[in-house]
XYZ file of C-alpha atoms in Angstrom:
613
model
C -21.356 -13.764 -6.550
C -18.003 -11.525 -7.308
C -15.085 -12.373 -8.843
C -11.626 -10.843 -7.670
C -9.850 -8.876 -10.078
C -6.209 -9.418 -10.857
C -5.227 -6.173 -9.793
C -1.582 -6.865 -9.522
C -1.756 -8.001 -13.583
C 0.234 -5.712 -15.388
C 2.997 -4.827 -12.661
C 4.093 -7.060 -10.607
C 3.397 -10.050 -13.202
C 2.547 -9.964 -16.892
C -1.179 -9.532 -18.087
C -0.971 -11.402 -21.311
C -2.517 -14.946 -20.301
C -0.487 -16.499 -23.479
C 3.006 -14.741 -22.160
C 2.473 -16.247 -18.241
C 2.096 -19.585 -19.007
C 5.424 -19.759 -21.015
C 6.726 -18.389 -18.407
C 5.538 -20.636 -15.119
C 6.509 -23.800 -18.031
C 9.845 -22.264 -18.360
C 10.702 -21.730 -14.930
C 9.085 -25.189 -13.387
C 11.213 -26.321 -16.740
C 14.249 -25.381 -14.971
C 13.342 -27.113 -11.973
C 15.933 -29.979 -10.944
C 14.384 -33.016 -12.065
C 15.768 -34.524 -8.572
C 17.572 -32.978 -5.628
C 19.879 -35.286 -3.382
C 17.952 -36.061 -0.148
C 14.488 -35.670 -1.516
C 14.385 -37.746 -4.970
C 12.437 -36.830 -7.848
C 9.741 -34.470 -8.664
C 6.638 -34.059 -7.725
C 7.310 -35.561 -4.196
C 4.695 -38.086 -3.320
C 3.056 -36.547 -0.775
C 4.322 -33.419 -0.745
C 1.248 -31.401 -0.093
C 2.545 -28.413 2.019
C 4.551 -25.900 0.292
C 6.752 -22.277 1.966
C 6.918 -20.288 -1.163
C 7.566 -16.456 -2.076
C 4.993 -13.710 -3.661
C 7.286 -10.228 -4.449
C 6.727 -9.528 -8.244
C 7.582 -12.373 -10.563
C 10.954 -11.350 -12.317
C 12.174 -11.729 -8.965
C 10.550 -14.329 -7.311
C 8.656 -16.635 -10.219
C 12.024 -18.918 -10.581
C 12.529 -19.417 -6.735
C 8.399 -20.129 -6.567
C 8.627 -22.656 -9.069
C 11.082 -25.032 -6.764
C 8.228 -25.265 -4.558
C 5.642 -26.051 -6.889
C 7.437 -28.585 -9.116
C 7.584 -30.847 -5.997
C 3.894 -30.527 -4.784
C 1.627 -33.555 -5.056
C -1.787 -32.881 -6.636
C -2.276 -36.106 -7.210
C -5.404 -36.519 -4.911
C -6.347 -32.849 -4.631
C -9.804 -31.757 -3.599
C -8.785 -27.901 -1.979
C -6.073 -25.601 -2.052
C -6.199 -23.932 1.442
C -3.335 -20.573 0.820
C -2.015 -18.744 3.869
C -0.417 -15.207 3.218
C 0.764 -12.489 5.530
C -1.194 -9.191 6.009
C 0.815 -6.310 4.150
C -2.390 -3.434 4.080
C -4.593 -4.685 6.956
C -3.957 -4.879 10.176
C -4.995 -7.794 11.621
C -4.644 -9.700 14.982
C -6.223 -12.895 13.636
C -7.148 -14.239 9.889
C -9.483 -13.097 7.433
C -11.674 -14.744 4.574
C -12.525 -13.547 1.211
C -16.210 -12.215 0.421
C -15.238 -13.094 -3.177
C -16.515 -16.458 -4.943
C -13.794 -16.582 -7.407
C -10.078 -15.437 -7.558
C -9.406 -14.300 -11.067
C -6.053 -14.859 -13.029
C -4.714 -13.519 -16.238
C -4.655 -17.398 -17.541
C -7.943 -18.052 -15.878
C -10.509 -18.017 -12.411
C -10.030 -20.268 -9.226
C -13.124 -21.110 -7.657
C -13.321 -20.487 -3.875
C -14.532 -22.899 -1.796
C -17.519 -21.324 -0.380
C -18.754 -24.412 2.316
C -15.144 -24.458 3.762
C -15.428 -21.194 4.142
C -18.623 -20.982 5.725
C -17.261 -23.980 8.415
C -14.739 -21.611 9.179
C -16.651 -18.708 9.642
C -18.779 -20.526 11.913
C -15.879 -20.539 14.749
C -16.070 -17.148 15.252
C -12.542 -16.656 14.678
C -12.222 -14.998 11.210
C -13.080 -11.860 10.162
C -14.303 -10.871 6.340
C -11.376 -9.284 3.911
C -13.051 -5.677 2.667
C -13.352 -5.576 -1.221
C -10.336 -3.108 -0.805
C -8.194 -4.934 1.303
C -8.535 -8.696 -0.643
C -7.595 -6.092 -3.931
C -4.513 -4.506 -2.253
C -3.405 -7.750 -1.248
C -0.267 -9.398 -3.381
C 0.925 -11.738 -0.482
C -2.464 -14.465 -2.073
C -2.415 -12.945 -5.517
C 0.934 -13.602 -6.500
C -0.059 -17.399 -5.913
C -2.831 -17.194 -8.288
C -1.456 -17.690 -11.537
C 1.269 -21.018 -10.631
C -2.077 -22.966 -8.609
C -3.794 -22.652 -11.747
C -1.215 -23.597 -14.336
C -0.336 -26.530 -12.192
C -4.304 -27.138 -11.700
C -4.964 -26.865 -15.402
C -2.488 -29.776 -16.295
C -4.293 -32.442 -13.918
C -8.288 -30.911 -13.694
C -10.960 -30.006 -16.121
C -11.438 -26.295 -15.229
C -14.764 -27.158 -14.516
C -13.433 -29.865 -12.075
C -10.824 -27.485 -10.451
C -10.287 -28.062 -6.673
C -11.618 -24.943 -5.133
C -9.543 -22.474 -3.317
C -9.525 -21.630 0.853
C -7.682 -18.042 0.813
C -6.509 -17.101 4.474
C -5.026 -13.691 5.140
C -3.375 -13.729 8.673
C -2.447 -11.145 10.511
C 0.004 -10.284 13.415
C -0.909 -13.211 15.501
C 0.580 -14.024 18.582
C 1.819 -18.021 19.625
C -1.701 -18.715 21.148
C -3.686 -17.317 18.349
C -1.585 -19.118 16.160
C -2.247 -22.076 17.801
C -5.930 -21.091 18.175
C -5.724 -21.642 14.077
C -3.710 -24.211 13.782
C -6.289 -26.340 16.323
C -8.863 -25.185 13.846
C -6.912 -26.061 10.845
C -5.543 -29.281 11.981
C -8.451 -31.480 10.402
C -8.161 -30.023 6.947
C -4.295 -30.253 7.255
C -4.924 -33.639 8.182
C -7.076 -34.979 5.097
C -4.835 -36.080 2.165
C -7.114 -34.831 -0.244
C -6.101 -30.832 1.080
C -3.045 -28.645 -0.372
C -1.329 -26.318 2.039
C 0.907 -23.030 0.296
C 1.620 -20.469 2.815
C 3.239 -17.392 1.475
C 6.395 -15.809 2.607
C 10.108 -14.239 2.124
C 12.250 -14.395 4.193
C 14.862 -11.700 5.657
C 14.528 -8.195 4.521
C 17.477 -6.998 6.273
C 18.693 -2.814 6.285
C 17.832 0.125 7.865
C 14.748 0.988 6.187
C 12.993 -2.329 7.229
C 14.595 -1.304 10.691
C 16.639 -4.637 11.034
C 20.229 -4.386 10.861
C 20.790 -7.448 12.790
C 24.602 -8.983 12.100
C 26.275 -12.568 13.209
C 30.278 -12.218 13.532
C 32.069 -15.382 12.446
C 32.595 -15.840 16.365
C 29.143 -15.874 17.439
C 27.824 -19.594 17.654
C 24.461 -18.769 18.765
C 21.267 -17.145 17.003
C 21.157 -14.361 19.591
C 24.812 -13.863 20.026
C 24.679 -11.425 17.137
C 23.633 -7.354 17.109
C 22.475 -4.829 15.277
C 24.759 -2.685 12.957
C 25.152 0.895 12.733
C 24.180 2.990 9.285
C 28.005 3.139 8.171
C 29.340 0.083 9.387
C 30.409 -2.368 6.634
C 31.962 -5.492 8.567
C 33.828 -7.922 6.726
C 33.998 -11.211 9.006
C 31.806 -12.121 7.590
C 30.143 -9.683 4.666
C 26.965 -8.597 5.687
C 25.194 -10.925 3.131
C 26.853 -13.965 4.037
C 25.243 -13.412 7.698
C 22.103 -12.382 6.162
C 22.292 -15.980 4.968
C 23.075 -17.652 7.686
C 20.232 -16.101 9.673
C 17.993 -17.672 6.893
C 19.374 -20.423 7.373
C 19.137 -20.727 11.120
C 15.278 -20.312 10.763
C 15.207 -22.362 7.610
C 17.184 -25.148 9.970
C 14.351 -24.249 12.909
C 11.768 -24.489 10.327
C 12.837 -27.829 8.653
C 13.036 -29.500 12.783
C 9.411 -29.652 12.542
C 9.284 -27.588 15.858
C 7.225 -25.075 16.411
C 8.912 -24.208 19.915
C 12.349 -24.023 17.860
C 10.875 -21.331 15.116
C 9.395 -19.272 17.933
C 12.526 -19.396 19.417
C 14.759 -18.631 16.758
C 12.599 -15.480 15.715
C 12.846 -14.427 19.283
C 16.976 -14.906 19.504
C 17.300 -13.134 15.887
C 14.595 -11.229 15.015
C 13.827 -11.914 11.724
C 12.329 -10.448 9.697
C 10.888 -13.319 7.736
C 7.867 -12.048 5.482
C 5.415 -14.700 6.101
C 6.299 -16.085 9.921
C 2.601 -15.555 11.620
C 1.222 -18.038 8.347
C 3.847 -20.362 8.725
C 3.515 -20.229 12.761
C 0.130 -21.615 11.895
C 0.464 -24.203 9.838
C 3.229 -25.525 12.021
C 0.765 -25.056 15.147
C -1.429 -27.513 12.961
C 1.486 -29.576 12.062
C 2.176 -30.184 15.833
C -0.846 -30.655 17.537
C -1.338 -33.056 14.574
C 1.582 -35.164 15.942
C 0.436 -35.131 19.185
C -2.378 -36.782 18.247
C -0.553 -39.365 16.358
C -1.764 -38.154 12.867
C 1.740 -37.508 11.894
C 5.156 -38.828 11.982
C 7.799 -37.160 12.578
C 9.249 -37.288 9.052
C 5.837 -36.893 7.392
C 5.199 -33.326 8.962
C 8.609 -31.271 8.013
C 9.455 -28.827 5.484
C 12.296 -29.284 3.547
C 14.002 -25.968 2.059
C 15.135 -26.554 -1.361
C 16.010 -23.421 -2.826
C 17.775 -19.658 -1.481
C 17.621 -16.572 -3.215
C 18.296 -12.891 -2.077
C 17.276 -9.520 -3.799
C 20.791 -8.682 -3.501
C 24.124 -8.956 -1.686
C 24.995 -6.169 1.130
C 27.546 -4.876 1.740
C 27.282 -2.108 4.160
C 24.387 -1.416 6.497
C 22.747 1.092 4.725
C 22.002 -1.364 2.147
C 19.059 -3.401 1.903
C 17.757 -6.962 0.843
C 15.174 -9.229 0.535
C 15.207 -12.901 0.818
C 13.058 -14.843 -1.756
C 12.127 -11.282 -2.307
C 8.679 -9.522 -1.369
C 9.759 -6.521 -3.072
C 11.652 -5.261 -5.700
C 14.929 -3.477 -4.687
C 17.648 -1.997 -6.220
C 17.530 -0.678 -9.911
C 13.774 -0.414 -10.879
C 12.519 -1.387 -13.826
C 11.783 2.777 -15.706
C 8.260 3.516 -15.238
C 7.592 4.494 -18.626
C 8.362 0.735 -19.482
C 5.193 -0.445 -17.607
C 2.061 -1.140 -17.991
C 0.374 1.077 -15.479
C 2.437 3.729 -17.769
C 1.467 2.646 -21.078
C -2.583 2.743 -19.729
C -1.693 6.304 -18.631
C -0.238 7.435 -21.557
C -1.350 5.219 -24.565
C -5.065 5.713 -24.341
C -6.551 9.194 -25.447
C -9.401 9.235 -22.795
C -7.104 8.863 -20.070
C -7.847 11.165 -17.138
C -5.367 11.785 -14.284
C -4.909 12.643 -10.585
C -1.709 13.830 -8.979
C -2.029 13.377 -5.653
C 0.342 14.979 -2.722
C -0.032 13.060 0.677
C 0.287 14.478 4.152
C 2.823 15.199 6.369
C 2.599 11.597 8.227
C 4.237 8.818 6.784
C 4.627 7.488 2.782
C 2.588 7.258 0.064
C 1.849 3.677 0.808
C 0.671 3.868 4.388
C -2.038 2.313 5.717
C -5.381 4.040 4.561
C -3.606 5.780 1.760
C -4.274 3.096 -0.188
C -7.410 3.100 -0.035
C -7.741 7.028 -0.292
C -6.284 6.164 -4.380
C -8.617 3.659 -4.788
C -11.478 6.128 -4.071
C -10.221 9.242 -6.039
C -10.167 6.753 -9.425
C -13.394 4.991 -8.686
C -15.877 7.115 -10.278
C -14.562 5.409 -13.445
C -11.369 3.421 -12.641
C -10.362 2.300 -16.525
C -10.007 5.988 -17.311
C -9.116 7.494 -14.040
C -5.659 7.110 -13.081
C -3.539 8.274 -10.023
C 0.132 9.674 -9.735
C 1.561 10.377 -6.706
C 5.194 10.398 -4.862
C 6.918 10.855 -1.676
C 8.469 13.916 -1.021
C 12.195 14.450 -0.558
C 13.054 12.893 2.455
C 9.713 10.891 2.867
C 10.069 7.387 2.652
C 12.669 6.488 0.377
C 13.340 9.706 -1.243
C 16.153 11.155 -0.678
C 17.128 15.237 0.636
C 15.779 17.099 3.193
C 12.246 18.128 3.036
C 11.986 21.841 2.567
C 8.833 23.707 1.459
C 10.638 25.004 -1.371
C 12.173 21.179 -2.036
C 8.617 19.952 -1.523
C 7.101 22.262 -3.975
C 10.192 21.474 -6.304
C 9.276 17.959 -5.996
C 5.218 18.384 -6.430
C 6.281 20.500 -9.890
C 8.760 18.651 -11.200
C 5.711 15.740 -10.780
C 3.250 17.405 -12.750
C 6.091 18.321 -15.597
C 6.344 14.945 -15.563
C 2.905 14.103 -16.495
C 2.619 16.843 -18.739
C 5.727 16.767 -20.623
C 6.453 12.607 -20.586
C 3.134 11.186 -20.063
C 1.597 13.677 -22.857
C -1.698 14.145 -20.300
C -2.945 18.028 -20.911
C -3.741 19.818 -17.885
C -7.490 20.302 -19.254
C -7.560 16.787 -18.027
C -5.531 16.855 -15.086
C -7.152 17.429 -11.608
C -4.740 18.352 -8.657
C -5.721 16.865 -5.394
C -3.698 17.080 -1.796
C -4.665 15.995 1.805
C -3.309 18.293 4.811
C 0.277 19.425 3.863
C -0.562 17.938 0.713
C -3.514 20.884 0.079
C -0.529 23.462 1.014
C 2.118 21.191 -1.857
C -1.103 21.426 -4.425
C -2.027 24.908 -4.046
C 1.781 25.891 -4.471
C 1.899 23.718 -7.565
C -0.666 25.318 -9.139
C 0.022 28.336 -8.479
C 3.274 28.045 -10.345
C 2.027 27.080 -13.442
C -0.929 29.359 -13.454
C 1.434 33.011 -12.606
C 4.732 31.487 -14.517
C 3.098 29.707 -17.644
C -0.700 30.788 -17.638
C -1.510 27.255 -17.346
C -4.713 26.436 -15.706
C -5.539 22.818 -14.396
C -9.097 20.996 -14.352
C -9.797 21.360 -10.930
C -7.574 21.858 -7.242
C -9.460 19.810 -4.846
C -8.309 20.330 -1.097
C -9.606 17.499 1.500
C -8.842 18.728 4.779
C -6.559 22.054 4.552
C -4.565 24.946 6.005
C -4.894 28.511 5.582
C -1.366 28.909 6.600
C 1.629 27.333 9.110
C 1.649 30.230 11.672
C -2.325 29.981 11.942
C -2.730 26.134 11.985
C -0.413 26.275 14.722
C -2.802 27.999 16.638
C -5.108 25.505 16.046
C -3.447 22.225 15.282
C -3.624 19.289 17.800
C -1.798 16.562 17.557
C -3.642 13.312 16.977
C -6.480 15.675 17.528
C -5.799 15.780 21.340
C -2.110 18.038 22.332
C -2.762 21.398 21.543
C 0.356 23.242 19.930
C -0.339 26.901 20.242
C -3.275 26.803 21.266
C -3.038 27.314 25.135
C -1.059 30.641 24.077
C -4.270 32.099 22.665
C -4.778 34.785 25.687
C -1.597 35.906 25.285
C -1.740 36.823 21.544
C 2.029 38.625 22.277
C 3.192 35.813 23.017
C 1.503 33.797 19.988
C 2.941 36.285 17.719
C 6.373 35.642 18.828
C 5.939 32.072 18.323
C 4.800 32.359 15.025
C 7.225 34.902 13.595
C 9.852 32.017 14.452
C 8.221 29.483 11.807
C 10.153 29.600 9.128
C 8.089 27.533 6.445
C 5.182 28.829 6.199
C 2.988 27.477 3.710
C 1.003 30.785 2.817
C -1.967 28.712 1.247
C -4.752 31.531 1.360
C -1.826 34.105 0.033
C -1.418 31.403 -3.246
C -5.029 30.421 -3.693
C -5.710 34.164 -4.429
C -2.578 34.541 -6.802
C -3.992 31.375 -8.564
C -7.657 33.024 -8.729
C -6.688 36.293 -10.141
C -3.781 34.315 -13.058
C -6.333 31.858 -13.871
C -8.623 31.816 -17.369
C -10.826 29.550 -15.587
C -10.741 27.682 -11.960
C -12.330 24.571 -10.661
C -11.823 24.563 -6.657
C -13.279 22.554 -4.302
C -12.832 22.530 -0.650
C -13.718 19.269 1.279
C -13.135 19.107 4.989
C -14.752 16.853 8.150
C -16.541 17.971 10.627
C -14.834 15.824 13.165
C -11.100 16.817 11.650
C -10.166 17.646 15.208
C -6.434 18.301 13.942
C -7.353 20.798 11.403
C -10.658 22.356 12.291
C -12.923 22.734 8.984
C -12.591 26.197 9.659
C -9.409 26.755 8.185
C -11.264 25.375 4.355
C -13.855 28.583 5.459
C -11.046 30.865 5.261
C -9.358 29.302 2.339
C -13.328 29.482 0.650
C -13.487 33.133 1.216
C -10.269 34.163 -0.047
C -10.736 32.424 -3.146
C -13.911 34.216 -3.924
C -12.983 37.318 -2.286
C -10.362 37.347 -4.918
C -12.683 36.943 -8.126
C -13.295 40.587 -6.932
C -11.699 43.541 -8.169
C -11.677 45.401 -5.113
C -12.365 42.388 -2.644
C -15.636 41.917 -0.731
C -17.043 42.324 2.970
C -17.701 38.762 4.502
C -21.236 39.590 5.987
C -22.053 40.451 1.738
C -20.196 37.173 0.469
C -21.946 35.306 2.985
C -25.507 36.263 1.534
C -24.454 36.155 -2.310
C -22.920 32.406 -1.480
C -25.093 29.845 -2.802
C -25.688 27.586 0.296
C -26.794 24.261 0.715
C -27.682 22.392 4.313
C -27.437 18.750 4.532
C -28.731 18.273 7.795
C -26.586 16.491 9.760
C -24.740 15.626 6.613
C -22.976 18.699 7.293
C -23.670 21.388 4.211
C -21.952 23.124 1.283
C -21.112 26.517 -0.068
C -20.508 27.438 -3.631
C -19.236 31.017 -5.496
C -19.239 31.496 -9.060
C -17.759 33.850 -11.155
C -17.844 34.619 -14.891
C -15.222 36.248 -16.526
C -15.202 38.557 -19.356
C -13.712 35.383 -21.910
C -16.652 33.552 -20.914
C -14.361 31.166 -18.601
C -16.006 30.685 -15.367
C -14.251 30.443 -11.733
C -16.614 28.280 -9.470
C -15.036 27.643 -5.895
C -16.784 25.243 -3.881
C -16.587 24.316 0.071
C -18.524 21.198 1.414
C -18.233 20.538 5.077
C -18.955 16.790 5.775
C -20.536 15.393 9.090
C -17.189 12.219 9.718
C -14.147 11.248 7.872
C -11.736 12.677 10.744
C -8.667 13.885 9.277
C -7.281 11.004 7.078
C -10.230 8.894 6.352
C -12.309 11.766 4.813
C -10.119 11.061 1.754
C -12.079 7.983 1.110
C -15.811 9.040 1.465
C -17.715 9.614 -1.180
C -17.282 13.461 -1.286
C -13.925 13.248 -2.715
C -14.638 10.917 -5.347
C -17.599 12.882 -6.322
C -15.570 16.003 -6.490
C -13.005 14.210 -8.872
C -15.439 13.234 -10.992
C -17.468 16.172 -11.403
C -14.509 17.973 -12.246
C -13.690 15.992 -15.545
C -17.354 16.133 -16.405
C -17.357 19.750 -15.648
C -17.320 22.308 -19.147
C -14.066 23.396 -19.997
């Protein structure tokens, strides 16, 4: 049976086991012994708790309020709802794991409940990836053990129920709640569901705004970038949004949270968790199981990442993330694993044109290229100016600005040599890495450990020929028996992302080249035809006077998978004894976007470090 690792150790909370339990005494230390309405703490009783998971020097003080008040007293499970932030999910999911792992310490998983649940047919498995990626259960961990270790025997510890929902809808919610209702029921079973609340500006796309006049929820609207109201401030209707589904919350009504999201809009973090514990909580009292007072939440402490003041600000409430000032990455841990240890091996990676760094699959797609050996292997990437929350306009000469100013970065701060880093890019990224490289191998003579290309361009005008979007609208396509016409069209690009023009430049100015070209068979945006022209340029250009395809094509060493797909490799020696080896390998599925995370990719990445110098 596998244990979960604590991947979020390190970043989002400290690693030192010694260091976090000072800490969670410190800040349940602080705790209010008492709080007028609700009496001293822990609350008899109390055995359902709404509390936050962004990184703990934002959200481990607010967390603790929660937890000083829960009753353990009679604990025999600790079932813990969190929200879905990397899979997308239309119901809940269970853990494969058997234990959660903490820096102070492992939670056992209650594998029988578990298995009763599974048996409904309503839950779905968490992948290995997905339970990892996940901070909305992890950030839990560490204050359910402390709080465990002070009543239980480790050995004796009530055993943990981790459910990850997902974008449920008021009947599926329900649907849970029915089948959560007995355990929510038995005194003996601890309820935590994870959640912030607000996170209000325009790059969560919720500007919503309540003038002092409006005296209902959906009597407000949404604000405009510039607009910086004053009656009231922005934050002090941010809080009384909270508050209204805080108030809705605390009724004990279901109907009156649905409502209120439905009048506002908030954003709150963990809603679909909390819709289904308060599904349970009602159908509970219609069966008489619970009084009225007996099944309410009471809030007892507010916090806000910060206050805004215009629109184009942002903040979170009981924060998920961290905004704001950031804590300088050379400060943290991931940082000092990078830099500190001599074996260190690294990855700059340069996404696509869709999206940020931290969209959907892309997480996984990092998890791959570092899993060959994932203590040694790390991964540095960024979002391009104007991506995500960069700021600019993207440009290809801003991107390329961007992708070098990255790799200074890592050379120059991080101390990594460039015998030991690889370059990697997916679609525009292949076109960002290529340019990268090629600057530092014609401006400084510096030659990287390997370029490897998963799904590429030859060049903008081309691909336009050829690109589809989402693999079905043609662009230029249609144009292709009027090639006048497709000229025209393509003289009027004006970035142009001359891949195949760089790749050779980076050929002939390199000592020595690792390249490998990795591209689906299925890519039905990019055909894998355009990594067949990219091949051939590269080796055509370990030639003095270039070579005829038809003679290429028979001095090629080629390998056929089947219906694997199959791969092509060119080697040439120089006169220093370095050695330029260029390799294409067409696989049968991946798609596009996926094909990052197959096993082709990581076995590129790791055959490049092991490959001779």
């Amino acid at each position: 049976m596998t244990t979960r690792a604590a991947s979020h150790a390190g970043s989002w909370y400290t690693d030192d086991g010694l260091t976090l339990s000072e800490e969670l005494e410190d800040w349940l230390a602080d705790v209010n012994p008492s709080i007028k309405g609700l009496g001293a703490v822990p609350q008899p009783g109390a055995r359902a708790i709404i509390a936050p998971h962004a990184g703990y020097a934002y959200s481990g003080p607010a967390a603790a309020w929660a937890y000083k008040y829960l009753d353990l007293s009679q604990a025999k499970r600790v079932f813990l709802l969190g929200p879905s932030h990397h899979k997308y999910l239309t119901g809940c999911a269970l853990s494969k794991h058997a234990k959660y792992a903490t820096p102070i310490g492992n939670l056992p998983l209650d594998l029988h409940t578990m298995s009763q649940l599974r048996s409904s047919d309503q839950f779905e498995d968490m992948s290995v990836s997905t339970d990892s990626a996940e901070h909305s259960l992890e950030m839990h961990l560490p204050y359910i053990f402390y709080l465990l270790s002070k009543r239980f025997n480790p050995a004796n510890f009530p055993p943990l129920v981790p459910i990850l929902v997902g974008s449920t809808n008021p009947h599926t919610e329900r649907t849970y709640g029915s089948l959560l209702a007995p355990y929510l029921a038995d005194p003996s079973n601890i309820f935590i569901v994870s959640s912030d609340f607000c996170h209000w500006g325009s790059r969560f796309s919720y500007t919503y705004y309540l003038p002092s006049l409006a005296s209902l929820p959906k009597d407000g609207r949404s604000l405009g970038k510039r607009e910086a109201p004053s009656d009231p401030p922005i934050y002090e209707s941010i809080a009384r949004i909270d508050k209204m589904a805080m108030s809705a919350i605390e009724s004990g009504s279901y109907g009156a949270f649905l409502s209120n999201l439905r009048d506002t809009g908030n954003t709150v973090c963990g809603r679909h968790p909390i819709g289904v514990v308060m599904a349970a909580i009602e159908i509970l009292k219609q069966e008489g199981k619970l009084t009225d007072e007996k099944g309410r939440f009471r809030f007892v402490r507010y916090e806000r990442s910060s206050e805004v003041h215009e629109a184009r600000d942002s903040s979170i409430t009981l924060n998920q993330e961290e905004t704001g000032v950031i804590e300088p990455f050379e400060s943290t841990q991931a940082f000092k694993l990078l830099a500190d240890d001599p074996e260190s091996r690294l990855v700059i990676s340069f996404h696509g044109n869709a999206g940020t760094v931290c969209q959907g699959w892309r997480t996984d797609a990092y998890r791959a290229l570092s899993s060959g050996d994932p203590s040694k292997i790390h991964v540095l990437t960024i979002d391009y100016r104007g991506y995500g929350y960069s700021t600019g306009v993207p440009t290809e000469q801003g991107v390329i600005s961007d992708g070098i100013t990255l790799a200074k970065y890592a050379m120059e701060v991080a101390k990594i040599p460039p015998e030991k880093i690889v370059i990697q890019g997916q679609s525009l990224g292949t076109a960002v890495s290529v340019a990268v490289a090629e600057h530092f191998a014609v401006e400084q003579s510096i030659d990287f450990k390997a370029i490897i290309l998963v799904a590429a361009f030859s060049d903008i005008p081309t691909l336009m020929s050829t690109y589809a979007i989402g693999g079905i609208i043609p662009i230029l396509s249609p144009l292709r028996p009027y090639p006048f016409l497709q000229r025209f069209f393509a003289s009027r690009i004006q970035e142009t992302w001359l891949t195949a023009q760089r790749l050779g430049n980076i050929v002939r100015s390199s000592q020595r080249l690792n390249l490998y070209l990795i591209h689906a068979r299925n890519d039905f945006e990019i055909p894998w035809s355009h990594s067949d022209t990219l091949f051939y340029a590269a080796a055509n250009a370990t030639t003095e006077r270039g070579m005829p395809i038809k003679l290429m094509s028979a001095v090629k060493v080629h390998e056929d998978y089947g219906n694997a797909g199959w791969a092509n490799t060119w080697t040439a020696r120089q006169d220093d004894s370095g050695k330029k080896v260029i390799r294409e390998e067409i696989v049968s599925a991946g798609g596009h976007n996926r094909v990052t995370t197959f096993p082709a990719v990581a076995k590129a990445v790791l055959n490049a470090f092991d490959a001779a110098a």
